[in-house]
Amino acid sequence: MQLTVNGKQTSIADQETLSVTSLLETLQVSQREYVTVELNGEILDRADFDGATVKSGDAVEFLYFMGGGAA
Amino acid sequence: MQETARRFKFDTLLVHGGTTPGPAGATKVPIVQATAFAHETAEALEDIFRGRAVGQVYTRIGNPTTESLERRLTVIEDGIATIVTASGMAAITTAIMTIVRSGDEILSSSSVFGGTFSLFRDTLSNYGVTTRFVDPTDLTALSGAINGATRLIFIETIGNPKMDVPDVAAIASIARKHGIPLVVDATISTPYLARMKELGADIIIHSTSKYINGTANSIGGAIIDCGTFDWQSDKFPHFASFHRKYRNLAFTARSRKLIHKDFGACAAPMNSFLFAEGLETLALRMERHCANALKLAQFLAGHPKVSWVNYPGLTDSPFHEVAARQFDSRFGGILTFGLSNRESAFRLINSLQLAKNLANIGDTKTLVIHPASTICCDYTPEVKALMGVTEEMIRVSVGIEESSDIIEDFSEALDSL
């Protein structure tokens, strides 16, 4: 599957779809307890990480508030 | 981290909770005494600034040693995030300024620490934030003082130096009913007496300079976000964009991205290391502080030259019942007592050999102060009365020395009056 992750083309082998929780694990995203996930421009509820799925062509953004910058 | 929290009991969490191995297997976090952090590429630094990646930038915004302490405090208090600050007052200022805007009101306990009273009454009032002070043990008055502009309730778990003990769970219930957060300064009770989240606090404040540090070697503070308050409310439109992105982390996100970052009251990495060291022995020290304070309170209560003793551990204290219930029959290390007048109080302080006369609490050493002439000297008699400060009063922060030595010091000083 081909995703755009934080603006970069990213390939994930042998997967047609993945839950957001599995995607966070597969991509070894840091500080998963704090990360905000935006899927195709929509902010996901943390409670939906297990239920929401990503598929080829989706755009995913991981957002943190730790690094400073504007909200 | 959360696995650890589930597995271990409180005393074990103090030692191990939220810890991660250091370099070469070190069991201590390194003291990263650095101002800024270099990155290989412009893109990597941009990603951190834009919030796309986690990383260190600048110690005012974040620091590995300080973050380690933040993780540990989050686990110990069962919160969702912590911000460690330069002082306890910085923690209060940062937390309050994160919540309120000009035109808003704070409902505060009238028996808060003098520095907090001054912040609320004399400083924040200049920026359009009004504070109403109410006796926190009078739930009817507290409830009645809430109006449409009230944005938070602020209390101390044990009032300093009034030694009153509000019913935290009852006040949390009032706050919840009115859709406002309960901010609790738990410096004197520490998480050893009770974890305030369990009693309904939404935000927990500590002056880590006191019992968490334990040996009086650094100034610091902490804000623990319990993640329990729903910031998606008409009362808090300034949280809307933070709630949309960060949900129950909205308070910490707003604080980190605006108030804490902009006010700049960050912790020194060396101090964060020292607070983490202190945390590990908190339970042992508090056990001794509590035991020694009760023994000293009982001795003073039976002494003919002592007019009164205020310690929630004494069964005749009006706060004994609520303190016993919410603190599991542990009552902390601070007490106040009265002599016949101010002159007697001064003479007693001057006669003490072991106890140090200074403006602090929570040290291993026994400390005394005459609040009316020192930490509360700027206030009128009316305000002092509101704060429970009287001219004949001495405050004692009971240390962890051998209890008979502490009692002998006070006994000899009383004999000299």
Coordinates of C-alpha atoms in Angstrom, one line a residue:
Chain A
M1 CA 0.0 0.0 0.0
Q2 CA 1.2 3.5 -0.8
L3 CA 0.5 6.3 1.7
T4 CA 1.5 9.9 2.1
V5 CA 2.8 10.2 5.6
N6 CA 3.6 13.6 6.8
G7 CA 3.9 14.8 3.2
K8 CA 6.2 11.9 2.1
Q9 CA 5.4 8.9 -0.1
T10 CA 5.6 5.8 2.1
S11 CA 5.3 2.1 1.0
I12 CA 4.0 -0.5 3.4
A13 CA 4.6 -4.0 2.1
D14 CA 2.1 -6.9 2.1
Q15 CA -0.8 -4.9 3.5
E16 CA -4.0 -3.8 1.7
T17 CA -5.4 -2.0 4.7
L18 CA -4.2 -1.4 8.3
S19 CA -5.9 -0.1 11.4
V20 CA -4.4 3.2 12.6
T21 CA -3.2 1.5 15.8
S22 CA -1.3 -1.1 13.6
L23 CA 0.0 1.7 11.3
L24 CA 1.5 3.5 14.4
E25 CA 3.2 0.3 15.4
T26 CA 4.4 -0.6 11.8
L27 CA 5.9 2.9 11.3
Q28 CA 7.3 2.9 14.9
V29 CA 5.8 6.3 15.6
S30 CA 7.2 7.8 18.7
Q31 CA 5.3 8.8 21.8
R32 CA 2.1 7.1 20.7
E33 CA 0.2 8.1 23.8
Y34 CA 0.6 11.8 22.7
V35 CA 0.4 11.7 18.9
T36 CA -2.6 13.1 17.1
V37 CA -3.5 11.4 13.8
E38 CA -5.0 13.2 10.9
L39 CA -6.4 11.0 8.2
N40 CA -7.2 12.7 4.8
G41 CA -7.6 16.0 6.6
E42 CA -9.8 14.7 9.4
I43 CA -8.5 14.6 13.0
L44 CA -9.3 11.1 14.5
D45 CA -10.5 10.5 18.0
R46 CA -7.9 8.5 20.0
A47 CA -10.7 6.0 20.7
D48 CA -11.1 5.4 17.0
F49 CA -7.4 4.4 16.4
D50 CA -8.4 0.7 16.5
G51 CA -11.4 1.0 14.3
A52 CA -10.2 3.5 11.6
T53 CA -8.3 1.9 8.7
V54 CA -5.9 3.3 6.1
K55 CA -5.7 2.2 2.5
S56 CA -3.6 3.0 -0.5
G57 CA -3.7 6.6 -1.5
D58 CA -4.6 7.9 2.0
A59 CA -2.8 10.9 3.4
V60 CA -1.8 10.6 7.1
E61 CA -0.3 13.2 9.3
F62 CA 1.1 12.6 12.8
L63 CA 1.0 15.7 15.0
Y64 CA 2.7 16.5 18.3
F65 CA 2.4 19.5 20.6
M66 CA 5.8 19.0 22.2
G67 CA 8.0 20.7 19.7
G68 CA 6.6 24.3 19.9
G69 CA 5.3 26.3 17.0
A70 CA 1.7 27.6 16.5
A71 CA -1.4 25.6 17.1
Chain B
M1 CA 4.6 3.1 31.3
Q2 CA 0.9 2.3 31.9
E3 CA 1.8 -1.3 32.3
T4 CA 4.2 -0.3 35.1
A5 CA 1.4 1.7 36.7
R6 CA -0.9 -1.2 36.8
R7 CA 1.6 -3.7 38.1
F8 CA 3.1 -1.9 41.1
K9 CA 1.9 -0.4 44.3
F10 CA 2.6 3.3 45.1
D11 CA 5.9 3.0 47.0
T12 CA 7.3 0.9 44.2
L13 CA 6.1 3.3 41.6
L14 CA 8.0 6.1 43.3
V15 CA 11.2 4.2 42.6
H16 CA 10.5 2.6 39.2
G17 CA 7.4 4.2 37.7
G18 CA 8.0 5.9 34.3
T19 CA 11.8 5.2 34.4
T20 CA 13.7 4.3 31.3
P21 CA 17.2 2.8 31.2
G22 CA 20.0 5.4 30.8
P23 CA 23.1 5.1 28.6
A24 CA 25.3 2.0 29.2
G25 CA 22.6 0.6 31.5
A26 CA 22.8 3.6 33.9
T27 CA 20.0 3.5 36.5
K28 CA 20.0 7.3 36.5
V29 CA 18.8 9.7 33.8
P30 CA 21.7 11.8 32.4
I31 CA 21.7 15.5 33.3
V32 CA 21.5 17.0 29.8
Q33 CA 22.8 20.5 30.7
A34 CA 22.4 21.8 27.2
T35 CA 20.6 24.9 25.8
A36 CA 19.8 23.6 22.4
F37 CA 19.8 20.4 20.3
A38 CA 21.3 19.9 16.8
H39 CA 19.7 18.0 14.0
E40 CA 21.2 16.6 10.8
T41 CA 19.0 18.3 8.3
A42 CA 16.9 21.4 7.9
E43 CA 13.9 19.1 7.1
A44 CA 14.3 17.2 10.5
L45 CA 14.2 20.4 12.5
E46 CA 11.3 21.7 10.4
D47 CA 9.3 18.5 11.2
I48 CA 9.9 19.0 14.9
F49 CA 8.8 22.6 14.8
R50 CA 5.7 21.8 12.7
G51 CA 4.8 19.0 15.2
R52 CA 5.3 16.2 12.7
A53 CA 8.1 14.5 14.7
V54 CA 9.2 14.3 18.3
G55 CA 12.5 15.8 19.2
Q56 CA 14.4 18.2 21.3
V57 CA 14.8 21.8 20.2
Y58 CA 15.6 24.1 23.1
T59 CA 15.5 23.5 26.8
R60 CA 12.9 26.2 27.5
I61 CA 10.5 24.0 25.4
G62 CA 11.7 20.6 26.4
N63 CA 14.7 18.8 27.8
P64 CA 15.4 15.0 28.2
T65 CA 16.2 15.2 31.9
T66 CA 13.1 17.3 32.6
E67 CA 10.9 15.0 30.4
S68 CA 12.1 12.0 32.4
L69 CA 10.9 13.6 35.6
E70 CA 7.6 14.6 33.8
R71 CA 7.0 10.9 32.8
R72 CA 7.7 9.8 36.4
L73 CA 5.3 12.3 37.9
T74 CA 2.6 11.4 35.4
V75 CA 2.8 7.7 36.4
I76 CA 2.9 8.5 40.1
E77 CA -0.1 10.8 40.0
D78 CA -1.9 8.6 37.4
G79 CA -2.2 11.6 35.1
I80 CA -1.9 11.8 31.3
A81 CA 0.9 14.4 31.1
T82 CA 3.0 16.6 33.3
I83 CA 4.8 20.0 32.8
V84 CA 7.7 20.6 35.2
T85 CA 8.4 24.3 35.9
A86 CA 11.0 26.5 37.4
S87 CA 9.2 26.9 40.7
G88 CA 5.9 26.0 42.5
M89 CA 4.6 29.6 41.8
A90 CA 5.6 29.1 38.1
A91 CA 3.5 26.0 38.1
I92 CA 0.5 27.8 39.6
T93 CA 0.9 30.8 37.2
T94 CA 1.3 28.6 34.2
A95 CA -1.7 26.4 35.0
I96 CA -4.0 29.3 35.8
M97 CA -3.0 31.4 32.8
T98 CA -3.6 28.4 30.6
I99 CA -7.2 28.3 31.8
V100 CA -8.3 31.9 32.3
R101 CA -8.5 35.0 30.1
S102 CA -9.2 38.6 30.9
G103 CA -12.8 38.9 32.3
D104 CA -12.7 35.5 33.9
E105 CA -12.9 34.7 37.6
I106 CA -11.1 32.3 39.8
L107 CA -12.8 30.9 42.9
S108 CA -10.0 30.3 45.4
S109 CA -9.7 28.9 48.9
S110 CA -9.1 31.8 51.3
S111 CA -6.4 29.8 53.1
V112 CA -4.0 29.4 50.3
F113 CA -0.2 30.0 50.6
G114 CA 0.6 33.8 50.8
G115 CA 2.4 33.7 47.4
T116 CA -0.6 32.3 45.7
F117 CA -2.9 34.8 47.5
S118 CA -0.7 37.6 46.2
L119 CA -0.7 36.2 42.7
F120 CA -4.5 36.0 42.6
R121 CA -5.3 39.2 44.5
D122 CA -2.5 41.6 43.5
T123 CA -1.0 40.4 40.2
L124 CA -3.7 38.7 38.1
S125 CA -6.2 41.4 39.1
N126 CA -4.1 43.8 37.0
Y127 CA -4.8 41.6 33.9
G128 CA -8.6 41.5 34.2
V129 CA -8.8 38.3 36.2
T130 CA -10.8 38.6 39.4
T131 CA -10.4 36.1 42.3
R132 CA -13.1 35.4 44.9
F133 CA -11.7 34.0 48.1
V134 CA -14.0 31.6 50.1
D135 CA -13.5 29.3 53.1
P136 CA -13.0 25.9 51.3
T137 CA -14.5 24.0 54.2
D138 CA -17.8 25.9 53.8
L139 CA -19.3 24.1 50.8
T140 CA -22.5 26.2 50.8
A141 CA -20.4 29.4 50.5
L142 CA -18.2 27.8 47.9
S143 CA -21.0 26.7 45.8
G144 CA -22.8 30.1 46.2
A145 CA -19.7 32.0 45.0
I146 CA -19.7 30.4 41.6
N147 CA -21.1 32.6 38.8
G148 CA -21.1 32.7 35.0
A149 CA -17.6 34.1 34.9
T150 CA -16.0 31.5 37.2
R151 CA -13.5 29.3 35.2
L152 CA -11.9 27.2 37.9
I153 CA -11.8 26.3 41.6
F154 CA -8.4 26.4 43.3
I155 CA -7.7 24.8 46.6
E156 CA -4.8 23.5 48.7
T157 CA -5.2 20.0 50.1
I158 CA -4.0 21.3 53.4
G159 CA -4.1 25.0 53.8
N160 CA -0.7 26.7 54.5
P161 CA -0.5 27.8 57.2
K162 CA -4.2 27.6 58.3
M163 CA -4.0 23.8 58.3
D164 CA -7.6 23.5 57.2
V165 CA -8.5 20.4 55.2
P166 CA -11.1 20.8 52.5
D167 CA -13.2 17.9 51.4
V168 CA -11.6 17.5 47.9
A169 CA -14.2 15.0 46.6
A170 CA -17.1 17.2 47.6
I171 CA -15.5 20.3 46.0
A172 CA -14.7 18.2 42.9
S173 CA -18.4 17.3 42.7
I174 CA -19.4 21.1 42.9
A175 CA -16.8 21.9 40.1
R176 CA -18.2 19.1 37.9
K177 CA -21.7 20.3 38.4
H178 CA -20.8 23.8 37.2
G179 CA -18.6 22.5 34.3
I180 CA -15.3 24.0 35.6
P181 CA -12.1 22.3 36.5
L182 CA -10.7 21.7 40.0
V183 CA -7.1 22.8 40.4
V184 CA -5.5 21.4 43.5
D185 CA -2.2 22.4 45.1
A186 CA -1.1 19.1 46.7
T187 CA 2.3 20.3 47.8
I188 CA 1.7 19.6 51.6
S189 CA -0.2 16.3 51.2
T190 CA 2.0 15.0 48.4
P191 CA 0.8 11.9 46.5
Y192 CA 1.9 9.9 49.5
L193 CA -1.2 11.1 51.5
A194 CA -3.6 10.8 48.5
R195 CA -3.6 10.8 44.8
M196 CA -5.8 13.8 44.0
K197 CA -7.1 12.4 40.7
E198 CA -8.8 9.7 42.8
L199 CA -10.6 12.4 44.7
G200 CA -11.7 14.3 41.5
A201 CA -9.0 16.9 40.9
D202 CA -8.5 17.8 37.2
I203 CA -5.2 19.5 37.5
I204 CA -2.6 18.8 40.3
I205 CA 0.0 21.3 41.3
H206 CA 3.2 20.6 43.3
S207 CA 5.9 22.9 44.6
T208 CA 8.5 20.2 44.0
S209 CA 10.9 22.3 46.1
K210 CA 9.2 20.8 49.2
Y211 CA 8.6 17.1 50.0
I212 CA 9.3 15.8 46.4
N213 CA 12.8 17.2 46.6
G214 CA 12.9 16.5 50.3
T215 CA 16.3 17.9 51.2
A216 CA 15.8 21.6 50.2
N217 CA 18.4 21.8 47.4
S218 CA 16.4 23.1 44.5
I219 CA 13.4 25.2 43.5
G220 CA 10.8 23.7 41.1
G221 CA 7.2 23.0 40.4
A222 CA 4.9 20.6 38.5
I223 CA 1.5 20.6 36.8
I224 CA -0.1 17.2 36.3
D225 CA -2.9 17.0 33.8
C226 CA -5.3 14.2 35.0
G227 CA -7.0 14.3 31.6
T228 CA -10.4 14.2 33.3
F229 CA -11.9 17.6 32.3
D230 CA -13.8 18.1 29.1
W231 CA -12.4 21.4 27.6
Q232 CA -15.0 21.3 24.8
S233 CA -17.3 23.8 26.4
D234 CA -18.7 27.3 25.8
K235 CA -16.9 28.4 28.8
F236 CA -13.5 27.6 27.2
P237 CA -13.7 28.7 23.5
H238 CA -9.9 29.3 23.7
F239 CA -9.5 25.6 24.0
A240 CA -11.5 24.7 20.9
S241 CA -8.6 24.3 18.4
F242 CA -6.5 22.4 21.0
H243 CA -9.4 20.1 21.8
R244 CA -10.0 19.5 18.1
K245 CA -6.4 18.3 17.6
Y246 CA -5.4 16.9 21.0
R247 CA -8.7 15.9 22.7
N248 CA -8.2 15.2 26.4
L249 CA -4.6 16.5 26.2
A250 CA -6.0 20.0 25.3
F251 CA -4.9 21.6 28.6
T252 CA -1.3 20.4 28.3
A253 CA -1.2 21.2 24.6
R254 CA -2.4 24.7 25.1
S255 CA 0.0 25.2 28.0
R256 CA 3.0 23.8 26.1
K257 CA 2.3 25.5 22.9
L258 CA 1.5 28.9 24.4
I259 CA 1.7 29.7 28.1
H260 CA 4.6 27.5 29.3
K261 CA 6.6 28.2 26.1
D262 CA 5.9 32.0 26.1
F263 CA 6.2 32.7 29.8
G264 CA 9.4 30.6 29.8
A265 CA 9.4 29.4 33.4
C266 CA 11.2 26.2 32.5
A267 CA 13.0 23.9 34.8
A268 CA 16.8 23.7 35.1
P269 CA 17.9 20.1 34.0
M270 CA 20.1 19.7 37.1
N271 CA 17.0 20.5 39.3
S272 CA 14.9 18.0 37.4
F273 CA 17.5 15.3 38.2
L274 CA 17.5 16.3 41.9
F275 CA 13.7 16.1 42.0
A276 CA 13.7 12.6 40.5
E277 CA 16.2 11.6 43.2
G278 CA 13.9 13.0 45.8
L279 CA 10.9 11.1 44.5
E280 CA 12.4 7.8 45.2
T281 CA 12.5 8.3 49.0
L282 CA 9.2 10.3 49.2
A283 CA 7.2 7.5 51.0
L284 CA 9.9 6.8 53.5
R285 CA 10.4 10.4 54.4
M286 CA 6.6 11.2 54.5
E287 CA 6.0 8.2 56.9
R288 CA 8.6 9.7 59.3
H289 CA 7.4 13.3 58.8
C290 CA 3.8 12.3 59.6
A291 CA 4.8 10.2 62.6
N292 CA 7.1 13.0 64.0
A293 CA 4.5 15.7 63.4
L294 CA 1.8 13.7 65.3
K295 CA 4.2 13.1 68.3
L296 CA 5.2 16.8 68.4
A297 CA 1.5 17.9 68.1
Q298 CA 0.6 15.7 71.0
F299 CA 3.4 17.0 73.1
L300 CA 2.6 20.6 72.4
A301 CA -1.1 20.0 73.0
G302 CA -0.4 18.8 76.5
H303 CA 2.0 21.7 77.4
P304 CA 0.7 24.4 79.7
K305 CA 2.4 27.2 77.9
V306 CA 0.9 26.3 74.5
S307 CA -2.5 28.0 73.9
W308 CA -3.6 25.8 71.0
V309 CA -2.3 23.4 68.4
N310 CA -3.6 23.0 64.9
Y311 CA -2.7 19.6 63.3
P312 CA -5.3 17.5 61.5
G313 CA -3.9 14.4 63.1
L314 CA -5.1 15.5 66.5
T315 CA -8.5 13.9 67.2
D316 CA -10.0 17.2 68.4
S317 CA -9.0 19.0 65.2
P318 CA -12.1 20.2 63.3
F319 CA -10.5 18.7 60.2
H320 CA -9.5 15.4 61.7
E321 CA -12.4 13.4 60.3
V322 CA -12.1 14.6 56.7
A323 CA -8.3 14.3 56.7
A324 CA -8.5 10.8 58.2
R325 CA -10.9 9.8 55.4
Q326 CA -9.2 11.3 52.4
F327 CA -5.6 10.8 53.5
D328 CA -6.0 7.3 54.9
S329 CA -5.2 8.4 58.5
R330 CA -2.0 10.2 57.5
F331 CA -1.8 13.9 58.3
G332 CA 1.4 15.4 56.9
G333 CA 4.4 17.0 58.4
I334 CA 3.2 20.6 59.1
L335 CA 1.5 22.0 62.2
T336 CA 0.9 25.3 63.8
F337 CA 0.6 26.3 67.4
G338 CA 0.0 29.4 69.5
L339 CA 1.7 30.8 72.5
S340 CA 0.4 33.7 74.6
N341 CA 1.5 36.5 72.2
R342 CA 3.9 37.5 69.5
E343 CA 6.8 38.2 71.9
S344 CA 6.5 34.7 73.3
A345 CA 6.5 33.3 69.8
F346 CA 9.7 35.2 68.9
R347 CA 11.4 34.2 72.2
L348 CA 10.6 30.5 71.5
I349 CA 12.0 30.7 68.0
N350 CA 15.1 32.4 69.3
S351 CA 15.6 29.6 71.9
L352 CA 15.3 26.6 69.6
Q353 CA 18.6 24.9 69.0
L354 CA 17.7 22.1 66.5
A355 CA 14.9 23.7 64.5
K356 CA 15.9 26.2 61.8
N357 CA 14.1 29.6 61.6
L358 CA 13.5 30.0 57.8
A359 CA 10.9 30.4 55.1
N360 CA 10.4 26.8 53.8
I361 CA 8.6 23.6 54.4
G362 CA 9.2 19.9 53.5
D363 CA 12.9 19.7 54.3
T364 CA 14.4 16.7 56.2
K365 CA 15.3 19.3 58.9
T366 CA 12.7 20.6 61.4
L367 CA 11.9 24.2 60.4
V368 CA 9.9 27.0 62.1
I369 CA 8.7 30.4 61.1
H370 CA 6.5 33.2 62.6
P371 CA 4.1 33.7 59.6
A372 CA 2.6 37.0 60.7
S373 CA 5.9 38.9 60.6
T374 CA 7.4 37.1 57.6
I375 CA 5.6 35.2 54.8
C376 CA 2.4 37.1 55.5
C377 CA 3.8 40.4 56.7
D378 CA 2.4 42.4 53.8
Y379 CA -1.2 41.6 54.7
T380 CA -3.7 43.6 56.8
P381 CA -5.0 42.0 60.1
E382 CA -8.3 41.3 58.2
V383 CA -6.5 39.4 55.5
K384 CA -4.3 37.6 58.0
A385 CA -7.5 36.5 59.8
L386 CA -8.9 35.2 56.6
M387 CA -5.7 33.2 56.0
G388 CA -5.8 31.9 59.6
V389 CA -2.6 33.8 60.5
T390 CA -2.4 35.2 64.0
E391 CA 0.4 37.1 65.9
E392 CA 1.0 34.3 68.4
M393 CA 1.2 31.6 65.8
I394 CA 4.3 29.5 64.9
R395 CA 4.4 27.2 62.0
V396 CA 6.5 24.0 62.2
S397 CA 7.6 21.9 59.3
V398 CA 8.5 18.7 61.3
G399 CA 11.6 17.0 60.0
I400 CA 12.7 13.4 60.0
E401 CA 15.2 13.7 62.9
E402 CA 14.7 11.4 65.9
S403 CA 11.4 12.5 67.4
S404 CA 12.7 12.7 70.9
D405 CA 15.3 15.2 69.9
I406 CA 12.7 17.4 68.2
I407 CA 10.4 17.3 71.2
E408 CA 13.3 18.0 73.6
D409 CA 14.2 21.1 71.5
F410 CA 10.7 22.5 71.8
S411 CA 10.5 21.4 75.5
E412 CA 13.6 23.3 76.4
A413 CA 12.6 26.3 74.4
L414 CA 9.2 26.4 76.1
D415 CA 10.8 26.0 79.6
S416 CA 12.9 29.1 78.8
L417 CA 9.8 31.3 78.3

